[in-house]
GROMACS .gro file of C-alpha atoms in nm:
model
  488
    1MET     CA    1   4.293  10.954  14.560
    2ARG     CA    2   4.138  11.167  14.832
    3LYS     CA    3   3.868  11.037  15.064
    4GLN     CA    4   3.522  11.116  14.931
    5ILE     CA    5   3.173  11.133  15.069
    6SER     CA    6   2.988  10.802  15.063
    7ARG     CA    7   2.817  10.846  14.726
    8ARG     CA    8   3.153  10.924  14.571
    9ASN     CA    9   3.315  10.618  14.728
   10VAL     CA   10   3.062  10.411  14.538
   11LEU     CA   11   3.162  10.579  14.213
   12LYS     CA   12   3.533  10.522  14.274
   13GLY     CA   13   3.534  10.157  14.368
   14THR     CA   14   3.455   9.832  14.192
   15LEU     CA   15   3.079   9.825  14.152
   16ALA     CA   16   2.828   9.549  14.186
   17ALA     CA   17   2.751   9.388  13.853
   18GLY     CA   18   2.466   9.555  13.667
   19VAL     CA   19   2.261   9.468  13.363
   20GLY     CA   20   2.448   9.564  13.044
   21LEU     CA   21   2.275   9.754  12.767
   22ALA     CA   22   2.254   9.537  12.461
   23LEU     CA   23   2.398   9.711  12.156
   24PRO     CA   24   2.292   9.621  11.804
   25GLY     CA   25   2.567   9.406  11.657
   26CYS     CA   26   2.794   9.457  11.958
   27LEU     CA   27   2.884   9.233  12.250
   28ALA     CA   28   2.795   9.467  12.533
   29THR     CA   29   2.955   9.248  12.799
   30ALA     CA   30   3.288   9.202  12.622
   31ALA     CA   31   3.571   9.101  12.851
   32PRO     CA   32   3.778   9.413  12.921
   33PHE     CA   33   4.109   9.234  12.876
   34SER     CA   34   4.036   9.016  12.575
   35ARG     CA   35   4.387   9.100  12.458
   36VAL     CA   36   4.676   9.279  12.622
   37ARG     CA   37   4.667   9.623  12.471
   38GLY     CA   38   4.968   9.835  12.402
   39ALA     CA   39   5.227   9.607  12.556
   40ASN     CA   40   5.425   9.531  12.237
   41ASP     CA   41   5.217   9.679  11.958
   42ASP     CA   42   5.051   9.999  11.841
   43ILE     CA   43   4.747  10.143  12.014
   44ARG     CA   44   4.473  10.161  11.751
   45VAL     CA   45   4.253  10.470  11.790
   46ALA     CA   46   3.918  10.577  11.645
   47VAL     CA   47   3.818  10.945  11.658
   48VAL     CA   48   3.445  11.018  11.671
   49GLY     CA   49   3.326  11.367  11.577
   50MET     CA   50   3.540  11.533  11.310
   51GLN     CA   51   3.462  11.903  11.362
   52ASN     CA   52   3.716  12.135  11.527
   53LYS     CA   53   3.840  11.943  11.834
   54GLY     CA   54   3.800  11.605  11.668
   55ALA     CA   55   4.017  11.713  11.375
   56GLN     CA   56   4.279  11.831  11.622
   57HIS     CA   57   4.271  11.492  11.796
   58VAL     CA   58   4.323  11.315  11.464
   59ARG     CA   59   4.638  11.518  11.401
   60ILE     CA   60   4.780  11.478  11.752
   61PHE     CA   61   4.713  11.106  11.791
   62HIS     CA   62   4.847  11.043  11.440
   63GLU     CA   63   5.177  11.202  11.544
   64LEU     CA   64   5.219  11.003  11.866
   65PRO     CA   65   5.472  10.718  11.847
   66GLY     CA   66   5.319  10.373  11.881
   67VAL     CA   67   4.971  10.500  11.793
   68ARG     CA   68   4.770  10.448  11.475
   69VAL     CA   69   4.449  10.632  11.391
   70VAL     CA   70   4.262  10.347  11.225
   71ALA     CA   71   3.905  10.478  11.209
   72LEU     CA   72   3.713  10.803  11.175
   73CYS     CA   73   3.344  10.847  11.252
   74ASP     CA   74   3.103  11.133  11.183
   75VAL     CA   75   2.735  11.159  11.094
   76ASP     CA   76   2.822  11.425  10.833
   77ARG     CA   77   2.963  11.246  10.529
   78ALA     CA   78   3.122  11.563  10.386
   79ILE     CA   79   3.318  11.626  10.706
   80LEU     CA   80   3.414  11.259  10.726
   81ASP     CA   81   3.546  11.255  10.369
   82ARG     CA   82   3.737  11.579  10.426
   83GLN     CA   83   3.917  11.437  10.728
   84ALA     CA   84   3.988  11.111  10.545
   85LYS     CA   85   4.165  11.287  10.256
   86PRO     CA   86   4.502  11.334  10.432
   87PHE     CA   87   4.509  10.959  10.499
   88ALA     CA   88   4.447  10.890  10.131
   89ASP     CA   89   4.716  11.141  10.036
   90ARG     CA   90   4.962  10.954  10.260
   91ASN     CA   91   4.840  10.619  10.124
   92GLU     CA   92   4.733  10.518  10.478
   93LYS     CA   93   4.435  10.296  10.540
   94VAL     CA   94   4.163  10.436  10.765
   95ASP     CA   95   3.812  10.297  10.814
   96LEU     CA   96   3.519  10.538  10.789
   97TYR     CA   97   3.197  10.509  10.988
   98VAL     CA   98   2.880  10.716  11.004
   99ASP     CA   99   2.716  10.515  11.284
  100PHE     CA  100   2.914  10.507  11.611
  101ARG     CA  101   2.775  10.163  11.692
  102ARG     CA  102   2.977  10.019  11.402
  103VAL     CA  103   3.293  10.154  11.567
  104LEU     CA  104   3.209   9.939  11.867
  105ASP     CA  105   3.180   9.631  11.646
  106ASP     CA  106   3.533   9.683  11.511
  107GLU     CA  107   3.773   9.455  11.698
  108ASN     CA  108   4.068   9.637  11.542
  109ILE     CA  109   4.002   9.944  11.760
  110ASP     CA  110   4.155   9.969  12.108
  111ALA     CA  111   4.055  10.319  12.212
  112VAL     CA  112   3.786  10.571  12.116
  113VAL     CA  113   3.820  10.950  12.125
  114ILE     CA  114   3.479  11.117  12.168
  115ALA     CA  115   3.456  11.473  12.033
  116THR     CA  116   3.085  11.474  11.951
  117PRO     CA  117   2.824  11.726  12.080
  118ASP     CA  118   2.768  11.727  12.456
  119HIS     CA  119   2.443  11.530  12.450
  120TRP     CA  120   2.620  11.224  12.301
  121HIS     CA  121   2.919  11.201  12.539
  122GLY     CA  122   2.759  10.991  12.810
  123LEU     CA  123   2.603  10.717  12.601
  124GLN     CA  124   2.898  10.685  12.362
  125MET     CA  125   3.144  10.658  12.648
  126LEU     CA  126   2.932  10.398  12.828
  127TRP     CA  127   2.884  10.189  12.512
  128ALA     CA  128   3.258  10.202  12.440
  129CYS     CA  129   3.339  10.079  12.792
  130GLN     CA  130   3.090   9.795  12.752
  131ALA     CA  131   3.257   9.704  12.422
  132GLY     CA  132   3.595   9.674  12.597
  133LYS     CA  133   3.749   9.994  12.458
  134ASP     CA  134   3.935  10.269  12.642
  135VAL     CA  135   3.800  10.622  12.604
  136TYR     CA  136   3.916  10.981  12.579
  137VAL     CA  137   3.600  11.192  12.622
  138GLU     CA  138   3.589  11.564  12.559
  139LYS     CA  139   3.458  11.821  12.804
  140PRO     CA  140   3.206  11.874  12.946
  141VAL     CA  141   3.210  11.500  13.002
  142SER     CA  142   2.832  11.478  13.039
  143HIS     CA  143   2.517  11.665  12.943
  144ASN     CA  144   2.356  11.615  13.284
  145ILE     CA  145   2.466  11.513  13.633
  146TRP     CA  146   2.300  11.171  13.647
  147GLU     CA  147   2.456  11.047  13.325
  148GLY     CA  148   2.798  11.165  13.448
  149GLU     CA  149   2.761  10.936  13.749
  150GLN     CA  150   2.669  10.651  13.516
  151MET     CA  151   2.986  10.718  13.315
  152VAL     CA  152   3.209  10.689  13.621
  153LYS     CA  153   3.035  10.365  13.719
  154ALA     CA  154   3.087  10.223  13.369
  155ALA     CA  155   3.459  10.307  13.368
  156ARG     CA  156   3.504  10.129  13.702
  157LYS     CA  157   3.285   9.829  13.627
  158TYR     CA  158   3.444   9.750  13.291
  159LYS     CA  159   3.796   9.845  13.413
  160ARG     CA  160   3.852  10.090  13.132
  161ILE     CA  161   4.101  10.374  13.105
  162VAL     CA  162   3.892  10.690  13.062
  163GLN     CA  163   4.052  11.033  13.025
  164ALA     CA  164   3.849  11.356  13.045
  165GLY     CA  165   3.938  11.633  12.801
  166THR     CA  166   4.035  11.885  13.070
  167GLN     CA  167   4.383  11.893  12.921
  168ARG     CA  168   4.534  12.169  13.132
  169ARG     CA  169   4.602  11.908  13.402
  170SER     CA  170   4.873  11.780  13.166
  171ASP     CA  171   5.048  12.119  13.148
  172PRO     CA  172   5.386  12.086  13.329
  173GLY     CA  173   5.387  12.458  13.406
  174MET     CA  174   5.042  12.437  13.563
  175GLN     CA  175   5.146  12.129  13.760
  176GLU     CA  176   5.441  12.330  13.895
  177ALA     CA  177   5.213  12.624  13.980
  178VAL     CA  178   4.968  12.400  14.166
  179GLN     CA  179   5.250  12.252  14.372
  180TYR     CA  180   5.393  12.599  14.440
  181LEU     CA  181   5.063  12.727  14.579
  182GLN     CA  182   4.976  12.409  14.766
  183GLU     CA  183   5.313  12.427  14.941
  184GLY     CA  184   5.205  12.763  15.083
  185ASN     CA  185   5.451  12.989  14.904
  186LEU     CA  186   5.189  13.264  14.884
  187GLY     CA  187   5.015  13.172  15.209
  188LYS     CA  188   4.661  13.044  15.234
  189ILE     CA  189   4.441  13.051  14.925
  190LEU     CA  190   4.156  13.298  14.979
  191LEU     CA  191   3.969  13.292  14.647
  192ALA     CA  192   3.996  13.101  14.318
  193ARG     CA  193   3.873  13.288  14.008
  194ALA     CA  194   3.792  13.116  13.677
  195LEU     CA  195   3.778  13.361  13.385
  196CYS     CA  196   3.642  13.318  13.029
  197PHE     CA  197   3.630  13.647  12.840
  198GLY     CA  198   3.595  13.541  12.477
  199ARG     CA  199   3.412  13.729  12.202
  200ARG     CA  200   3.123  13.561  12.028
  201MET     CA  201   2.869  13.694  11.783
  202SER     CA  202   2.492  13.659  11.753
  203LEU     CA  203   2.362  13.331  11.608
  204GLY     CA  204   2.088  13.519  11.424
  205ARG     CA  205   1.723  13.419  11.396
  206VAL     CA  206   1.537  13.179  11.173
  207SER     CA  207   1.170  13.200  11.085
  208GLY     CA  208   1.108  12.826  11.075
  209PRO     CA  209   1.267  12.482  11.034
  210GLN     CA  210   1.592  12.479  10.838
  211PRO     CA  211   1.706  12.220  10.584
  212ILE     CA  212   1.939  11.948  10.710
  213PRO     CA  213   2.274  11.971  10.529
  214GLU     CA  214   2.313  11.713  10.255
  215GLY     CA  215   2.497  11.403  10.367
  216VAL     CA  216   2.403  11.435  10.736
  217ASP     CA  217   2.227  11.152  10.918
  218TYR     CA  218   2.016  11.380  11.137
  219ASN     CA  219   1.862  11.092  11.331
  220LEU     CA  220   2.209  10.980  11.442
  221TRP     CA  221   2.319  11.339  11.503
  222THR     CA  222   2.022  11.389  11.736
  223GLY     CA  223   2.066  11.055  11.914
  224PRO     CA  224   1.944  11.077  12.277
  225ALA     CA  225   1.786  11.422  12.233
  226PRO     CA  226   1.432  11.491  12.107
  227LEU     CA  227   1.411  11.460  11.728
  228GLU     CA  228   1.302  11.817  11.655
  229PRO     CA  229   1.322  12.018  11.332
  230LEU     CA  230   1.646  12.214  11.298
  231LYS     CA  231   1.570  12.567  11.417
  232ARG     CA  232   1.904  12.745  11.387
  233LYS     CA  233   2.111  12.859  11.093
  234GLN     CA  234   2.399  12.618  11.152
  235LEU     CA  235   2.365  12.254  11.250
  236HIS     CA  236   2.727  12.231  11.362
  237TYR     CA  237   2.898  12.419  11.646
  238ASP     CA  238   2.602  12.644  11.732
  239TRP     CA  239   2.437  12.347  11.904
  240ARG     CA  240   2.646  12.446  12.209
  241PHE     CA  241   2.400  12.723  12.290
  242PHE     CA  242   2.080  12.514  12.300
  243TRP     CA  243   1.984  12.321  12.613
  244ASP     CA  244   1.863  11.998  12.448
  245VAL     CA  245   2.204  11.921  12.298
  246GLY     CA  246   2.455  12.162  12.453
  247CYS     CA  247   2.546  12.310  12.789
  248GLY     CA  248   2.648  12.665  12.697
  249ASP     CA  249   2.981  12.839  12.725
  250GLN     CA  250   3.014  12.799  13.102
  251PRO     CA  251   3.065  12.419  13.092
  252ASN     CA  252   3.219  12.441  12.743
  253ASN     CA  253   3.512  12.673  12.819
  254GLY     CA  254   3.462  12.745  13.187
  255VAL     CA  255   3.504  12.383  13.293
  256HIS     CA  256   3.878  12.401  13.216
  257PHE     CA  257   3.932  12.677  13.468
  258VAL     CA  258   3.681  12.557  13.725
  259ASP     CA  259   3.872  12.227  13.709
  260LEU     CA  260   4.203  12.404  13.777
  261CYS     CA  261   4.050  12.591  14.071
  262ARG     CA  262   3.908  12.271  14.218
  263TRP     CA  263   4.245  12.098  14.172
  264LEU     CA  264   4.430  12.381  14.347
  265LEU     CA  265   4.183  12.386  14.635
  266GLN     CA  266   4.177  12.003  14.656
  267GLN     CA  267   3.798  12.022  14.662
  268ASP     CA  268   3.567  11.738  14.562
  269ASP     CA  269   3.258  11.821  14.768
  270LEU     CA  270   2.955  11.850  14.540
  271SER     CA  271   2.723  11.970  14.817
  272VAL     CA  272   2.870  12.322  14.807
  273PRO     CA  273   2.613  12.609  14.794
  274VAL     CA  274   2.598  12.751  14.440
  275VAL     CA  275   2.433  13.056  14.285
  276SER     CA  276   2.425  13.202  13.934
  277VAL     CA  277   2.372  13.549  13.788
  278ALA     CA  278   2.343  13.553  13.410
  279GLY     CA  279   2.173  13.669  13.094
  280ARG     CA  280   2.182  13.658  12.717
  281TYR     CA  281   2.232  14.021  12.622
  282GLU     CA  282   2.241  14.232  12.305
  283TRP     CA  283   2.181  13.944  12.066
  284ALA     CA  284   1.817  13.912  11.958
  285ASP     CA  285   1.888  13.558  11.836
  286ASP     CA  286   1.770  13.198  11.874
  287GLY     CA  287   2.036  13.099  12.128
  288GLU     CA  288   1.922  12.987  12.473
  289THR     CA  289   2.229  12.980  12.701
  290PRO     CA  290   2.380  13.287  12.875
  291ASN     CA  291   2.650  13.497  12.712
  292THR     CA  292   2.737  13.677  13.036
  293HIS     CA  293   2.755  13.469  13.351
  294ILE     CA  294   2.872  13.470  13.713
  295VAL     CA  295   2.870  13.148  13.916
  296LEU     CA  296   2.978  13.123  14.279
  297TRP     CA  297   3.058  12.790  14.445
  298ASP     CA  298   3.074  12.897  14.808
  299TYR     CA  299   3.346  12.665  14.936
  300LYS     CA  300   3.497  12.742  15.275
  301PRO     CA  301   3.747  12.888  15.342
  302ALA     CA  302   3.815  12.967  14.973
  303PRO     CA  303   3.526  12.992  14.723
  304ILE     CA  304   3.544  12.941  14.346
  305LEU     CA  305   3.405  13.226  14.135
  306LEU     CA  306   3.355  13.202  13.759
  307GLU     CA  307   3.304  13.503  13.530
  308LEU     CA  308   3.215  13.454  13.164
  309ARG     CA  309   3.168  13.727  12.903
  310ASN     CA  310   3.104  13.701  12.530
  311LEU     CA  311   3.050  14.074  12.472
  312PRO     CA  312   3.335  14.325  12.423
  313ARG     CA  313   3.455  14.551  12.700
  314ALA     CA  314   3.239  14.832  12.558
  315LYS     CA  315   2.995  14.892  12.275
  316GLY     CA  316   3.185  14.913  11.946
  317ASP     CA  317   3.518  14.823  12.108
  318PRO     CA  318   3.681  14.513  11.951
  319ALA     CA  319   3.881  14.439  12.267
  320MET     CA  320   3.767  14.215  12.551
  321ASP     CA  321   3.772  14.271  12.925
  322HIS     CA  322   4.033  14.109  13.146
  323TYR     CA  323   4.096  14.064  13.516
  324ARG     CA  324   4.456  14.123  13.625
  325GLY     CA  325   4.561  14.064  13.266
  326VAL     CA  326   4.378  13.730  13.233
  327ARG     CA  327   4.103  13.669  12.976
  328PHE     CA  328   4.107  13.287  12.968
  329GLY     CA  329   4.253  13.131  13.280
  330ILE     CA  330   4.262  13.151  13.656
  331VAL     CA  331   4.353  13.412  13.914
  332ILE     CA  332   4.423  13.262  14.255
  333GLU     CA  333   4.421  13.515  14.538
  334CYS     CA  334   4.626  13.426  14.844
  335GLU     CA  335   4.734  13.585  15.173
  336HIS     CA  336   5.068  13.708  15.041
  337GLY     CA  337   5.007  13.745  14.669
  338TYR     CA  338   4.829  13.592  14.373
  339LEU     CA  339   4.874  13.370  14.067
  340ALA     CA  340   4.770  13.512  13.728
  341GLY     CA  341   4.867  13.443  13.369
  342GLY     CA  342   5.155  13.209  13.444
  343TRP     CA  343   5.314  13.435  13.706
  344ALA     CA  344   5.313  13.443  14.085
  345TYR     CA  345   5.297  13.800  14.222
  346ASP     CA  346   5.324  13.951  14.568
  347ASN     CA  347   5.049  14.179  14.696
  348GLU     CA  348   5.224  14.483  14.546
  349GLY     CA  349   5.216  14.330  14.198
  350ASN     CA  350   5.585  14.238  14.185
  351LYS     CA  351   5.664  13.923  13.988
  352LEU     CA  352   5.798  13.641  14.203
  353LYS     CA  353   5.805  13.333  13.980
  354GLN     CA  354   5.707  13.237  13.626
  355PHE     CA  355   5.540  12.913  13.520
  356LEU     CA  356   5.573  12.826  13.151
  357LEU     CA  357   5.228  12.714  13.038
  358ASP     CA  358   5.154  12.504  12.728
  359ASP     CA  359   4.778  12.447  12.786
  360GLY     CA  360   4.824  12.071  12.822
  361ALA     CA  361   4.976  11.974  12.489
  362GLY     CA  362   5.074  11.633  12.627
  363HIS     CA  363   4.725  11.525  12.735
  364GLN     CA  364   4.676  11.273  12.454
  365ALA     CA  365   5.018  11.123  12.524
  366ASN     CA  366   4.924  11.091  12.890
  367PHE     CA  367   4.613  10.897  12.788
  368ILE     CA  368   4.819  10.657  12.576
  369LYS     CA  369   5.063  10.606  12.864
  370ALA     CA  370   4.776  10.494  13.087
  371VAL     CA  371   4.629  10.272  12.813
  372ARG     CA  372   4.963  10.092  12.801
  373SER     CA  373   5.012  10.067  13.177
  374ARG     CA  374   4.646   9.972  13.246
  375ASN     CA  375   4.670  10.196  13.554
  376PRO     CA  376   4.405  10.472  13.585
  377ALA     CA  377   4.630  10.645  13.839
  378ASP     CA  378   4.860  10.736  13.547
  379LEU     CA  379   4.586  10.960  13.404
  380ASN     CA  380   4.614  11.331  13.469
  381ALA     CA  381   4.236  11.374  13.423
  382ASP     CA  382   4.059  11.051  13.514
  383ILE     CA  383   3.687  11.044  13.433
  384LEU     CA  384   3.603  11.101  13.801
  385GLU     CA  385   3.792  11.431  13.805
  386GLY     CA  386   3.627  11.537  13.479
  387HIS     CA  387   3.288  11.441  13.620
  388LEU     CA  388   3.332  11.642  13.940
  389SER     CA  389   3.433  11.959  13.754
  390THR     CA  390   3.153  11.911  13.501
  391VAL     CA  391   2.901  11.873  13.784
  392LEU     CA  392   3.002  12.209  13.932
  393CYS     CA  393   2.940  12.376  13.596
  394LEU     CA  394   2.609  12.196  13.548
  395LEU     CA  395   2.501  12.309  13.896
  396GLY     CA  396   2.567  12.666  13.786
  397ASN     CA  397   2.344  12.611  13.483
  398ILE     CA  398   2.068  12.458  13.693
  399SER     CA  399   2.076  12.753  13.933
  400HIS     CA  400   2.036  12.982  13.631
  401ARG     CA  401   1.755  12.782  13.474
  402ALA     CA  402   1.566  12.769  13.806
  403GLY     CA  403   1.603  13.146  13.850
  404GLN     CA  404   1.405  13.453  13.751
  405GLU     CA  405   1.479  13.782  13.578
  406THR     CA  406   1.500  14.061  13.832
  407SER     CA  407   1.646  14.401  13.916
  408CYS     CA  408   2.008  14.484  13.992
  409GLU     CA  409   1.901  14.583  14.343
  410ARG     CA  410   1.758  14.238  14.413
  411VAL     CA  411   2.070  14.069  14.275
  412ARG     CA  412   2.288  14.279  14.505
  413GLU     CA  413   2.071  14.181  14.801
  414ALA     CA  414   2.093  13.810  14.714
  415LEU     CA  415   2.473  13.823  14.683
  416ARG     CA  416   2.530  14.021  15.001
  417ARG     CA  417   2.642  13.708  15.189
  418SER     CA  418   2.944  13.671  14.955
  419ALA     CA  419   3.185  13.964  14.920
  420PRO     CA  420   3.360  13.815  14.610
  421ALA     CA  421   3.028  13.755  14.432
  422ALA     CA  422   2.903  14.102  14.521
  423GLU     CA  423   3.222  14.260  14.386
  424ALA     CA  424   3.202  14.053  14.066
  425PHE     CA  425   2.842  14.163  14.016
  426GLU     CA  426   2.943  14.530  14.042
  427ARG     CA  427   3.179  14.475  13.747
  428PHE     CA  428   2.911  14.265  13.571
  429GLU     CA  429   2.667  14.557  13.592
  430GLN     CA  430   2.927  14.808  13.472
  431HIS     CA  431   3.012  14.574  13.183
  432LEU     CA  432   2.647  14.575  13.072
  433ILE     CA  433   2.628  14.952  13.098
  434ALA     CA  434   2.949  14.984  12.893
  435ASN     CA  435   2.774  14.778  12.624
  436GLU     CA  436   2.476  15.018  12.637
  437ILE     CA  437   2.241  14.758  12.782
  438ASP     CA  438   1.951  14.904  12.980
  439VAL     CA  439   1.963  14.765  13.335
  440SER     CA  440   1.717  15.013  13.487
  441GLU     CA  441   1.438  14.756  13.527
  442THR     CA  442   1.537  14.401  13.432
  443CYS     CA  443   1.904  14.347  13.504
  444ALA     CA  444   1.979  13.974  13.506
  445THR     CA  445   1.844  13.629  13.577
  446LEU     CA  446   1.915  13.565  13.943
  447GLY     CA  447   1.955  13.196  13.998
  448GLU     CA  448   1.840  13.006  14.301
  449TRP     CA  449   2.086  12.935  14.581
  450LEU     CA  450   2.112  12.557  14.549
  451ARG     CA  451   2.273  12.283  14.755
  452TYR     CA  452   2.302  11.945  14.585
  453ASP     CA  453   2.297  11.628  14.795
  454PRO     CA  454   2.497  11.369  14.593
  455ASN     CA  455   2.395  11.087  14.828
  456ARG     CA  456   2.024  11.145  14.766
  457GLU     CA  457   2.080  11.275  14.411
  458ARG     CA  458   1.859  11.578  14.459
  459PHE     CA  459   1.862  11.937  14.583
  460ASP     CA  460   1.785  12.037  14.941
  461HIS     CA  461   1.675  12.365  15.104
  462LEU     CA  462   1.469  12.498  14.817
  463GLY     CA  463   1.134  12.661  14.776
  464PRO     CA  464   0.869  12.432  14.624
  465THR     CA  465   0.872  12.580  14.274
  466ALA     CA  466   1.248  12.614  14.235
  467GLY     CA  467   1.309  12.277  14.393
  468LEU     CA  468   1.075  12.099  14.156
  469LEU     CA  469   1.236  12.258  13.849
  470ALA     CA  470   1.596  12.218  13.968
  471ASN     CA  471   1.552  11.849  14.047
  472THR     CA  472   1.402  11.778  13.703
  473LEU     CA  473   1.722  11.916  13.546
  474LEU     CA  474   1.948  11.659  13.713
  475ARG     CA  475   1.881  11.415  13.429
  476ARG     CA  476   1.702  11.404  13.095
  477SER     CA  477   1.455  11.189  12.904
  478TYR     CA  478   1.630  10.977  12.642
  479ARG     CA  479   1.496  10.894  12.298
  480GLU     CA  480   1.478  10.527  12.204
  481PRO     CA  481   1.699  10.345  12.121
  482PHE     CA  482   1.960  10.595  12.250
  483VAL     CA  483   1.888  10.542  12.619
  484MET     CA  484   2.133  10.563  12.909
  485PRO     CA  485   2.063  10.253  13.121
  486GLU     CA  486   1.963  10.275  13.486
  487ARG     CA  487   2.220  10.004  13.564
  488VAL     CA  488   2.547  10.002  13.374
   0.00000   0.00000   0.00000
């Protein structure tokens, strides 16, 4: 793996022994090789979080040769029972758990797949490593930057195989495209664009606390976050758009494409200058995170630029915008052409080479391969890579949250130093106008230009107000007993 700055070298290597977090009913300091896993027998998998992605993981892992899904876990009993039914129909035994800590007690589980809400990823992954289990953790791998660093430390200390859910690294077509560009077939890379143009609808408003769905253990659902009354129409899925438990669409979907850009550029520097321009437009709802977002990571010589849109291309139009034909994906601009939508083009738009993309369908199989080999280098998306890409997205969110609403003119002035960001903002503004959003006075939230120092674990070069707020967002307060330990 590439040479890293000093803080990152600490995260990569074998770490000094820390104080383990004692888990109720679980041996937190379990020996990581209490039995040889996967050498001559099935890998026994538990899937935690049964909505959407978790249900997909159950199906995929169940179909892998040499793998048995032996346990399911969810705090919603109705969802848990629904996912257990196919096992009953096949007359297959599967254990059911509501409390994740009971999964850790189960010695018949070798690996845990974490598909829970963002705010649970860090602690569940760390506990699983302490319990001697390998982990597949969905993206974004962490809810805040500090806990992501703790996750990498835990994987290294307990010698666990930990795969991040940035599955496009397991796409053979994308692997071929990365090699093609890195070999210089289109010349030097000038700009890496990450694009997420996906329609979403308003969450609506509620007038007060909502009832918790029957069969849900809301205390366990909330876990490390503040135990507040439910103040949205849906408990499930819509949590993504609330800061206490989710990270918004930028780290949710955008992390896939930011990760591909970082991979192509071979970048792992977290001290890159970053700035955000964003807003939550049109929807007069309870959601907190942006639905239209630009983030620039000003790498030299080639920056990464993310654009996210949840509104249509125009008011009343069901279609979405695209950039060079891409709605979800990357556009890599080079000296002699560009990559977009699985094709390499020359500068005149002529197709040069096609890459057949499958969006990383083999990612779970890659995880199992590494579980068997006990070699983290076999992973296509080791936890460190997932952490680095997640950090970039979280930095974009912090820039936004430390920013202020302002005029289009002031945004243009702030972005003048970056031609790609300035051009993206021109299209951002036109997109708002096409959706009949008044930008005459307040145009967007202009985030602070931030530079994170990973060695000191804080931001530098900030004004006093922005700096204070930005640095408080690097980690969170945890609710007892769901606390991420200072030493793993």
